[in-house]
Amino acid sequence: MLTFADTDFSQLNSTLEKLKPSKIFILVDENTHEYCLPTLLGNMETTVPYEILEIEPGEEMKTLNTAAQLWEVLAEFEADRNAVLINLGGGVITDLGGFIASTYKRGIRFINIPTTLLGMCDASIGGKTGIDHGFIKNIIGTFAEPELTLIFPDFLRTLPFEQLRSGFAEMLKHGLIADKQHWEHLITLPELKAEQLYPYIRRSCEIKLDVVKADFHEKNIRKTLNFGHTIGHAVESLFLETGKPILHGEAVALGMICETRLSLLQGLISEEDGEAIIRNICKFFPQISLENISHEQLLTLMKSDKKNSHGQTNFSLVTAPGTCSYNVSVKEDNICNALHYYQNLS
């Protein structure tokens, strides 16, 4: 269930009352511990004992090692199958926390309270959990639905601009794959501020929910949500491996530019639409240097993408603002052409 908590946390409290947990565990990172946990605890009305589980922030923490440590902590605190895990944080926390909950004792219940724009519009919705392994994004994970996803937009006021912009990339993607009007509203925003984005968060959430409801296990149309992610995840993984990680939304913006170029090369989109999409993404996201990254490295990582089958590299590609095709097989020459195009953008 997805709920917007504009003023209070009554839905959280009623959910906890209904679940009757034996114990509550709250997963945070150092940032959400400082900026968001006081708000949660000040609004959480329960007599159930709780424990705070804190990790360092960043994609680097989304690993098997972190998962093992958290499983051990849950076991040490004698968490049983009636325990509830509340994930208070951005995409890393909801991805990791959902994975921890869905695998500990074959599954305990969990609640997502996203604190970033990326978490609110994308990562916390849809029942995907996951961790990285060998610097490959989300290669290990489960499908598991939270008992509740609670959106509290005021948490966005705690975000630095770069994190806000990172989540905005996923909002742009939602418009491009499913709602032309949403895309057009977003690209006309005069600046990226939390208050400017509030009116459009709900629509992004609705788009993702509609796609997920139609195809929960990603057999067909849910693959469109991966637009920008085949190349984007490969770039993100390589930067993570070098110890200089970039934000997920920055990688997705890069991926959407490259994959729109791919759509042009494949003859799936008009030149006018393709160039307009690229121009508008570039308006919000500065170019990322790929100077020290080879096409061969990226192609190798793309072959590990979960959408691939039978040795084919498959993409989800926009065909016009608001529409998207999936399972599009693309030749390596065109992928290299798209990467070269991005590297030479002015």
PDB file of N, CA and C in Angstrom, residues 190-269:
ATOM      1  N   PRO A 190      11.146  25.782 -13.926  1.00  0.00           N
ATOM      2  CA  PRO A 190      12.203  26.792 -13.999  1.00  0.00           C
ATOM      3  C   PRO A 190      13.442  26.414 -13.204  1.00  0.00           C
ATOM      4  N   GLU A 191      13.289  25.620 -12.145  1.00  0.00           N
ATOM      5  CA  GLU A 191      14.422  25.175 -11.341  1.00  0.00           C
ATOM      6  C   GLU A 191      14.017  23.951 -10.535  1.00  0.00           C
ATOM      7  N   LEU A 192      15.022  23.214 -10.077  1.00  0.00           N
ATOM      8  CA  LEU A 192      14.759  22.012  -9.298  1.00  0.00           C
ATOM      9  C   LEU A 192      14.828  22.342  -7.809  1.00  0.00           C
ATOM     10  N   LYS A 193      13.653  22.515  -7.218  1.00  0.00           N
ATOM     11  CA  LYS A 193      13.534  22.716  -5.780  1.00  0.00           C
ATOM     12  C   LYS A 193      12.435  21.796  -5.277  1.00  0.00           C
ATOM     13  N   ALA A 194      12.547  21.397  -4.015  1.00  0.00           N
ATOM     14  CA  ALA A 194      11.579  20.464  -3.457  1.00  0.00           C
ATOM     15  C   ALA A 194      10.144  20.952  -3.659  1.00  0.00           C
ATOM     16  N   GLU A 195       9.917  22.232  -3.388  1.00  0.00           N
ATOM     17  CA  GLU A 195       8.563  22.775  -3.484  1.00  0.00           C
ATOM     18  C   GLU A 195       8.030  22.719  -4.915  1.00  0.00           C
ATOM     19  N   GLN A 196       8.933  22.915  -5.890  1.00  0.00           N
ATOM     20  CA  GLN A 196       8.532  22.860  -7.297  1.00  0.00           C
ATOM     21  C   GLN A 196       8.137  21.444  -7.712  1.00  0.00           C
ATOM     22  N   LEU A 197       8.739  20.439  -7.054  1.00  0.00           N
ATOM     23  CA  LEU A 197       8.527  19.049  -7.450  1.00  0.00           C
ATOM     24  C   LEU A 197       7.347  18.388  -6.752  1.00  0.00           C
ATOM     25  N   TYR A 198       6.930  18.919  -5.610  1.00  0.00           N
ATOM     26  CA  TYR A 198       5.852  18.308  -4.835  1.00  0.00           C
ATOM     27  C   TYR A 198       4.644  17.906  -5.687  1.00  0.00           C
ATOM     28  N   PRO A 199       4.138  18.807  -6.569  1.00  0.00           N
ATOM     29  CA  PRO A 199       2.911  18.465  -7.292  1.00  0.00           C
ATOM     30  C   PRO A 199       3.052  17.276  -8.243  1.00  0.00           C
ATOM     31  N   TYR A 200       4.297  16.914  -8.598  1.00  0.00           N
ATOM     32  CA  TYR A 200       4.501  15.890  -9.622  1.00  0.00           C
ATOM     33  C   TYR A 200       4.959  14.546  -9.059  1.00  0.00           C
ATOM     34  N   ILE A 201       5.256  14.493  -7.764  1.00  0.00           N
ATOM     35  CA  ILE A 201       5.730  13.245  -7.154  1.00  0.00           C
ATOM     36  C   ILE A 201       4.647  12.176  -7.217  1.00  0.00           C
ATOM     37  N   ARG A 202       3.427  12.562  -6.888  1.00  0.00           N
ATOM     38  CA  ARG A 202       2.328  11.591  -6.882  1.00  0.00           C
ATOM     39  C   ARG A 202       2.134  10.962  -8.257  1.00  0.00           C
ATOM     40  N   ARG A 203       2.206  11.779  -9.320  1.00  0.00           N
ATOM     41  CA  ARG A 203       2.001  11.241 -10.666  1.00  0.00           C
ATOM     42  C   ARG A 203       3.100  10.260 -11.034  1.00  0.00           C
ATOM     43  N   SER A 204       4.344  10.553 -10.670  1.00  0.00           N
ATOM     44  CA  SER A 204       5.433   9.609 -10.943  1.00  0.00           C
ATOM     45  C   SER A 204       5.191   8.287 -10.221  1.00  0.00           C
ATOM     46  N   CYS A 205       4.754   8.378  -8.973  1.00  0.00           N
ATOM     47  CA  CYS A 205       4.452   7.160  -8.212  1.00  0.00           C
ATOM     48  C   CYS A 205       3.337   6.361  -8.879  1.00  0.00           C
ATOM     49  N   GLU A 206       2.298   7.068  -9.359  1.00  0.00           N
ATOM     50  CA  GLU A 206       1.172   6.388  -9.999  1.00  0.00           C
ATOM     51  C   GLU A 206       1.609   5.667 -11.269  1.00  0.00           C
ATOM     52  N   ILE A 207       2.487   6.304 -12.046  1.00  0.00           N
ATOM     53  CA  ILE A 207       2.975   5.675 -13.284  1.00  0.00           C
ATOM     54  C   ILE A 207       3.685   4.372 -12.960  1.00  0.00           C
ATOM     55  N   LYS A 208       4.596   4.424 -11.976  1.00  0.00           N
ATOM     56  CA  LYS A 208       5.324   3.198 -11.646  1.00  0.00           C
ATOM     57  C   LYS A 208       4.380   2.132 -11.101  1.00  0.00           C
ATOM     58  N   LEU A 209       3.454   2.515 -10.220  1.00  0.00           N
ATOM     59  CA  LEU A 209       2.512   1.545  -9.661  1.00  0.00           C
ATOM     60  C   LEU A 209       1.679   0.877 -10.749  1.00  0.00           C
ATOM     61  N   ASP A 210       1.211   1.652 -11.719  1.00  0.00           N
ATOM     62  CA  ASP A 210       0.396   1.095 -12.800  1.00  0.00           C
ATOM     63  C   ASP A 210       1.180   0.058 -13.600  1.00  0.00           C
ATOM     64  N   VAL A 211       2.445   0.363 -13.899  1.00  0.00           N
ATOM     65  CA  VAL A 211       3.274  -0.568 -14.659  1.00  0.00           C
ATOM     66  C   VAL A 211       3.536  -1.834 -13.849  1.00  0.00           C
ATOM     67  N   VAL A 212       3.838  -1.659 -12.568  1.00  0.00           N
ATOM     68  CA  VAL A 212       4.139  -2.806 -11.708  1.00  0.00           C
ATOM     69  C   VAL A 212       2.917  -3.708 -11.544  1.00  0.00           C
ATOM     70  N   LYS A 213       1.740  -3.105 -11.372  1.00  0.00           N
ATOM     71  CA  LYS A 213       0.519  -3.897 -11.226  1.00  0.00           C
ATOM     72  C   LYS A 213       0.254  -4.731 -12.476  1.00  0.00           C
ATOM     73  N   ALA A 214       0.606  -4.192 -13.628  1.00  0.00           N
ATOM     74  CA  ALA A 214       0.378  -4.911 -14.879  1.00  0.00           C
ATOM     75  C   ALA A 214       1.368  -6.051 -15.083  1.00  0.00           C
ATOM     76  N   ASP A 215       2.525  -5.976 -14.416  1.00  0.00           N
ATOM     77  CA  ASP A 215       3.588  -6.962 -14.691  1.00  0.00           C
ATOM     78  C   ASP A 215       4.566  -7.001 -13.519  1.00  0.00           C
ATOM     79  N   PHE A 216       4.125  -7.579 -12.395  1.00  0.00           N
ATOM     80  CA  PHE A 216       4.924  -7.527 -11.163  1.00  0.00           C
ATOM     81  C   PHE A 216       6.297  -8.165 -11.334  1.00  0.00           C
ATOM     82  N   HIS A 217       6.365  -9.325 -11.994  1.00  0.00           N
ATOM     83  CA  HIS A 217       7.626 -10.065 -12.081  1.00  0.00           C
ATOM     84  C   HIS A 217       8.453  -9.728 -13.323  1.00  0.00           C
ATOM     85  N   GLU A 218       8.139  -8.621 -13.974  1.00  0.00           N
ATOM     86  CA  GLU A 218       8.956  -8.090 -15.076  1.00  0.00           C
ATOM     87  C   GLU A 218       9.115  -9.082 -16.229  1.00  0.00           C
ATOM     88  N   LYS A 219       7.982  -9.604 -16.688  1.00  0.00           N
ATOM     89  CA  LYS A 219       8.004 -10.490 -17.847  1.00  0.00           C
ATOM     90  C   LYS A 219       7.840  -9.719 -19.153  1.00  0.00           C
ATOM     91  N   ASN A 220       7.210  -8.546 -19.067  1.00  0.00           N
ATOM     92  CA  ASN A 220       6.985  -7.778 -20.296  1.00  0.00           C
ATOM     93  C   ASN A 220       7.036  -6.272 -20.039  1.00  0.00           C
ATOM     94  N   ILE A 221       5.870  -5.614 -19.841  1.00  0.00           N
ATOM     95  CA  ILE A 221       5.836  -4.153 -19.860  1.00  0.00           C
ATOM     96  C   ILE A 221       6.662  -3.500 -18.741  1.00  0.00           C
ATOM     97  N   ARG A 222       6.871  -4.200 -17.621  1.00  0.00           N
ATOM     98  CA  ARG A 222       7.671  -3.608 -16.548  1.00  0.00           C
ATOM     99  C   ARG A 222       9.101  -3.318 -17.018  1.00  0.00           C
ATOM    100  N   LYS A 223       9.539  -4.005 -18.050  1.00  0.00           N
ATOM    101  CA  LYS A 223      10.882  -3.761 -18.578  1.00  0.00           C
ATOM    102  C   LYS A 223      11.046  -2.326 -19.074  1.00  0.00           C
ATOM    103  N   THR A 224       9.935  -1.656 -19.414  1.00  0.00           N
ATOM    104  CA  THR A 224      10.053  -0.276 -19.883  1.00  0.00           C
ATOM    105  C   THR A 224      10.610   0.636 -18.798  1.00  0.00           C
ATOM    106  N   LEU A 225      10.437   0.263 -17.523  1.00  0.00           N
ATOM    107  CA  LEU A 225      10.985   1.063 -16.425  1.00  0.00           C
ATOM    108  C   LEU A 225      12.507   1.062 -16.431  1.00  0.00           C
ATOM    109  N   ASN A 226      13.096   0.182 -17.234  1.00  0.00           N
ATOM    110  CA  ASN A 226      14.555   0.116 -17.309  1.00  0.00           C
ATOM    111  C   ASN A 226      15.132   1.019 -18.396  1.00  0.00           C
ATOM    112  N   PHE A 227      14.297   1.830 -19.029  1.00  0.00           N
ATOM    113  CA  PHE A 227      14.838   2.778 -20.004  1.00  0.00           C
ATOM    114  C   PHE A 227      15.936   3.620 -19.348  1.00  0.00           C
ATOM    115  N   GLY A 228      17.077   3.702 -20.010  1.00  0.00           N
ATOM    116  CA  GLY A 228      18.214   4.454 -19.475  1.00  0.00           C
ATOM    117  C   GLY A 228      19.095   3.669 -18.532  1.00  0.00           C
ATOM    118  N   HIS A 229      18.648   2.468 -18.133  1.00  0.00           N
ATOM    119  CA  HIS A 229      19.361   1.731 -17.098  1.00  0.00           C
ATOM    120  C   HIS A 229      20.359   0.707 -17.627  1.00  0.00           C
ATOM    121  N   THR A 230      20.202   0.236 -18.850  1.00  0.00           N
ATOM    122  CA  THR A 230      21.163  -0.747 -19.364  1.00  0.00           C
ATOM    123  C   THR A 230      22.547  -0.109 -19.469  1.00  0.00           C
ATOM    124  N   ILE A 231      22.629   1.031 -20.120  1.00  0.00           N
ATOM    125  CA  ILE A 231      23.898   1.771 -20.179  1.00  0.00           C
ATOM    126  C   ILE A 231      24.166   2.457 -18.849  1.00  0.00           C
ATOM    127  N   GLY A 232      23.130   3.030 -18.237  1.00  0.00           N
ATOM    128  CA  GLY A 232      23.309   3.753 -16.980  1.00  0.00           C
ATOM    129  C   GLY A 232      23.881   2.891 -15.875  1.00  0.00           C
ATOM    130  N   HIS A 233      23.353   1.679 -15.700  1.00  0.00           N
ATOM    131  CA  HIS A 233      23.863   0.787 -14.664  1.00  0.00           C
ATOM    132  C   HIS A 233      25.304   0.365 -14.942  1.00  0.00           C
ATOM    133  N   ALA A 234      25.634   0.156 -16.215  1.00  0.00           N
ATOM    134  CA  ALA A 234      27.005  -0.225 -16.557  1.00  0.00           C
ATOM    135  C   ALA A 234      27.979   0.893 -16.184  1.00  0.00           C
ATOM    136  N   VAL A 235      27.625   2.129 -16.506  1.00  0.00           N
ATOM    137  CA  VAL A 235      28.473   3.273 -16.157  1.00  0.00           C
ATOM    138  C   VAL A 235      28.566   3.414 -14.636  1.00  0.00           C
ATOM    139  N   GLU A 236      27.429   3.303 -13.972  1.00  0.00           N
ATOM    140  CA  GLU A 236      27.416   3.424 -12.509  1.00  0.00           C
ATOM    141  C   GLU A 236      28.297   2.360 -11.864  1.00  0.00           C
ATOM    142  N   SER A 237      28.233   1.135 -12.383  1.00  0.00           N
ATOM    143  CA  SER A 237      29.039   0.041 -11.836  1.00  0.00           C
ATOM    144  C   SER A 237      30.533   0.301 -11.993  1.00  0.00           C
ATOM    145  N   LEU A 238      30.938   0.828 -13.150  1.00  0.00           N
ATOM    146  CA  LEU A 238      32.367   1.089 -13.369  1.00  0.00           C
ATOM    147  C   LEU A 238      32.877   2.206 -12.467  1.00  0.00           C
ATOM    148  N   PHE A 239      32.091   3.241 -12.278  1.00  0.00           N
ATOM    149  CA  PHE A 239      32.511   4.311 -11.362  1.00  0.00           C
ATOM    150  C   PHE A 239      32.580   3.801  -9.929  1.00  0.00           C
ATOM    151  N   LEU A 240      31.673   2.907  -9.569  1.00  0.00           N
ATOM    152  CA  LEU A 240      31.692   2.305  -8.237  1.00  0.00           C
ATOM    153  C   LEU A 240      32.960   1.482  -8.050  1.00  0.00           C
ATOM    154  N   GLU A 241      33.343   0.762  -9.074  1.00  0.00           N
ATOM    155  CA  GLU A 241      34.539  -0.086  -9.010  1.00  0.00           C
ATOM    156  C   GLU A 241      35.812   0.741  -8.853  1.00  0.00           C
ATOM    157  N   THR A 242      35.835   1.929  -9.431  1.00  0.00           N
ATOM    158  CA  THR A 242      37.028   2.782  -9.338  1.00  0.00           C
ATOM    159  C   THR A 242      37.118   3.505  -8.001  1.00  0.00           C
ATOM    160  N   GLY A 243      36.079   3.375  -7.174  1.00  0.00           N
ATOM    161  CA  GLY A 243      36.077   4.078  -5.891  1.00  0.00           C
ATOM    162  C   GLY A 243      35.635   5.521  -5.999  1.00  0.00           C
ATOM    163  N   LYS A 244      35.087   5.892  -7.171  1.00  0.00           N
ATOM    164  CA  LYS A 244      34.585   7.259  -7.375  1.00  0.00           C
ATOM    165  C   LYS A 244      33.128   7.190  -7.845  1.00  0.00           C
ATOM    166  N   PRO A 245      32.225   6.731  -6.958  1.00  0.00           N
ATOM    167  CA  PRO A 245      30.841   6.511  -7.376  1.00  0.00           C
ATOM    168  C   PRO A 245      30.135   7.789  -7.797  1.00  0.00           C
ATOM    169  N   ILE A 246      29.238   7.645  -8.767  1.00  0.00           N
ATOM    170  CA  ILE A 246      28.362   8.743  -9.158  1.00  0.00           C
ATOM    171  C   ILE A 246      26.954   8.394  -8.685  1.00  0.00           C
ATOM    172  N   LEU A 247      26.093   9.386  -8.598  1.00  0.00           N
ATOM    173  CA  LEU A 247      24.731   9.141  -8.147  1.00  0.00           C
ATOM    174  C   LEU A 247      23.939   8.378  -9.207  1.00  0.00           C
ATOM    175  N   HIS A 248      22.993   7.566  -8.735  1.00  0.00           N
ATOM    176  CA  HIS A 248      22.211   6.725  -9.645  1.00  0.00           C
ATOM    177  C   HIS A 248      21.516   7.560 -10.714  1.00  0.00           C
ATOM    178  N   GLY A 249      20.905   8.668 -10.317  1.00  0.00           N
ATOM    179  CA  GLY A 249      20.188   9.486 -11.286  1.00  0.00           C
ATOM    180  C   GLY A 249      21.091  10.105 -12.336  1.00  0.00           C
ATOM    181  N   GLU A 250      22.324  10.424 -11.946  1.00  0.00           N
ATOM    182  CA  GLU A 250      23.281  10.950 -12.920  1.00  0.00           C
ATOM    183  C   GLU A 250      23.589   9.890 -13.981  1.00  0.00           C
ATOM    184  N   ALA A 251      23.743   8.637 -13.528  1.00  0.00           N
ATOM    185  CA  ALA A 251      24.011   7.546 -14.466  1.00  0.00           C
ATOM    186  C   ALA A 251      22.796   7.279 -15.354  1.00  0.00           C
ATOM    187  N   VAL A 252      21.599   7.369 -14.779  1.00  0.00           N
ATOM    188  CA  VAL A 252      20.382   7.127 -15.558  1.00  0.00           C
ATOM    189  C   VAL A 252      20.185   8.224 -16.602  1.00  0.00           C
ATOM    190  N   ALA A 253      20.478   9.474 -16.240  1.00  0.00           N
ATOM    191  CA  ALA A 253      20.368  10.569 -17.216  1.00  0.00           C
ATOM    192  C   ALA A 253      21.313  10.321 -18.387  1.00  0.00           C
ATOM    193  N   LEU A 254      22.543   9.947 -18.090  1.00  0.00           N
ATOM    194  CA  LEU A 254      23.502   9.592 -19.137  1.00  0.00           C
ATOM    195  C   LEU A 254      22.942   8.454 -19.987  1.00  0.00           C
ATOM    196  N   GLY A 255      22.405   7.426 -19.298  1.00  0.00           N
ATOM    197  CA  GLY A 255      21.851   6.277 -20.015  1.00  0.00           C
ATOM    198  C   GLY A 255      20.686   6.654 -20.903  1.00  0.00           C
ATOM    199  N   MET A 256      19.817   7.559 -20.432  1.00  0.00           N
ATOM    200  CA  MET A 256      18.669   7.959 -21.246  1.00  0.00           C
ATOM    201  C   MET A 256      19.105   8.714 -22.486  1.00  0.00           C
ATOM    202  N   ILE A 257      20.153   9.531 -22.362  1.00  0.00           N
ATOM    203  CA  ILE A 257      20.675  10.242 -23.538  1.00  0.00           C
ATOM    204  C   ILE A 257      21.212   9.229 -24.547  1.00  0.00           C
ATOM    205  N   CYS A 258      22.050   8.310 -24.068  1.00  0.00           N
ATOM    206  CA  CYS A 258      22.646   7.306 -24.969  1.00  0.00           C
ATOM    207  C   CYS A 258      21.571   6.412 -25.587  1.00  0.00           C
ATOM    208  N   GLU A 259      20.587   6.025 -24.794  1.00  0.00           N
ATOM    209  CA  GLU A 259      19.583   5.096 -25.298  1.00  0.00           C
ATOM    210  C   GLU A 259      18.559   5.794 -26.197  1.00  0.00           C
ATOM    211  N   THR A 260      18.370   7.098 -26.017  1.00  0.00           N
ATOM    212  CA  THR A 260      17.568   7.850 -26.990  1.00  0.00           C
ATOM    213  C   THR A 260      18.313   7.911 -28.325  1.00  0.00           C
ATOM    214  N   ARG A 261      19.619   8.097 -28.230  1.00  0.00           N
ATOM    215  CA  ARG A 261      20.437   8.048 -29.455  1.00  0.00           C
ATOM    216  C   ARG A 261      20.332   6.677 -30.125  1.00  0.00           C
ATOM    217  N   LEU A 262      20.331   5.615 -29.311  1.00  0.00           N
ATOM    218  CA  LEU A 262      20.157   4.264 -29.853  1.00  0.00           C
ATOM    219  C   LEU A 262      18.825   4.133 -30.576  1.00  0.00           C
ATOM    220  N   SER A 263      17.785   4.706 -29.987  1.00  0.00           N
ATOM    221  CA  SER A 263      16.467   4.653 -30.599  1.00  0.00           C
ATOM    222  C   SER A 263      16.470   5.337 -31.963  1.00  0.00           C
ATOM    223  N   LEU A 264      17.219   6.434 -32.063  1.00  0.00           N
ATOM    224  CA  LEU A 264      17.377   7.106 -33.357  1.00  0.00           C
ATOM    225  C   LEU A 264      18.104   6.210 -34.355  1.00  0.00           C
ATOM    226  N   LEU A 265      19.180   5.580 -33.891  1.00  0.00           N
ATOM    227  CA  LEU A 265      19.971   4.715 -34.766  1.00  0.00           C
ATOM    228  C   LEU A 265      19.178   3.497 -35.231  1.00  0.00           C
ATOM    229  N   GLN A 266      18.261   3.047 -34.381  1.00  0.00           N
ATOM    230  CA  GLN A 266      17.430   1.886 -34.720  1.00  0.00           C
ATOM    231  C   GLN A 266      16.207   2.270 -35.548  1.00  0.00           C
ATOM    232  N   GLY A 267      16.026   3.586 -35.769  1.00  0.00           N
ATOM    233  CA  GLY A 267      14.880   4.045 -36.542  1.00  0.00           C
ATOM    234  C   GLY A 267      13.568   3.940 -35.808  1.00  0.00           C
ATOM    235  N   LEU A 268      13.609   3.996 -34.462  1.00  0.00           N
ATOM    236  CA  LEU A 268      12.401   3.834 -33.657  1.00  0.00           C
ATOM    237  C   LEU A 268      11.754   5.159 -33.267  1.00  0.00           C
ATOM    238  N   ILE A 269      12.488   6.260 -33.419  1.00  0.00           N
ATOM    239  CA  ILE A 269      11.988   7.559 -32.988  1.00  0.00           C
ATOM    240  C   ILE A 269      12.341   8.597 -34.038  1.00  0.00           C
TER     241      ILE A 269
END
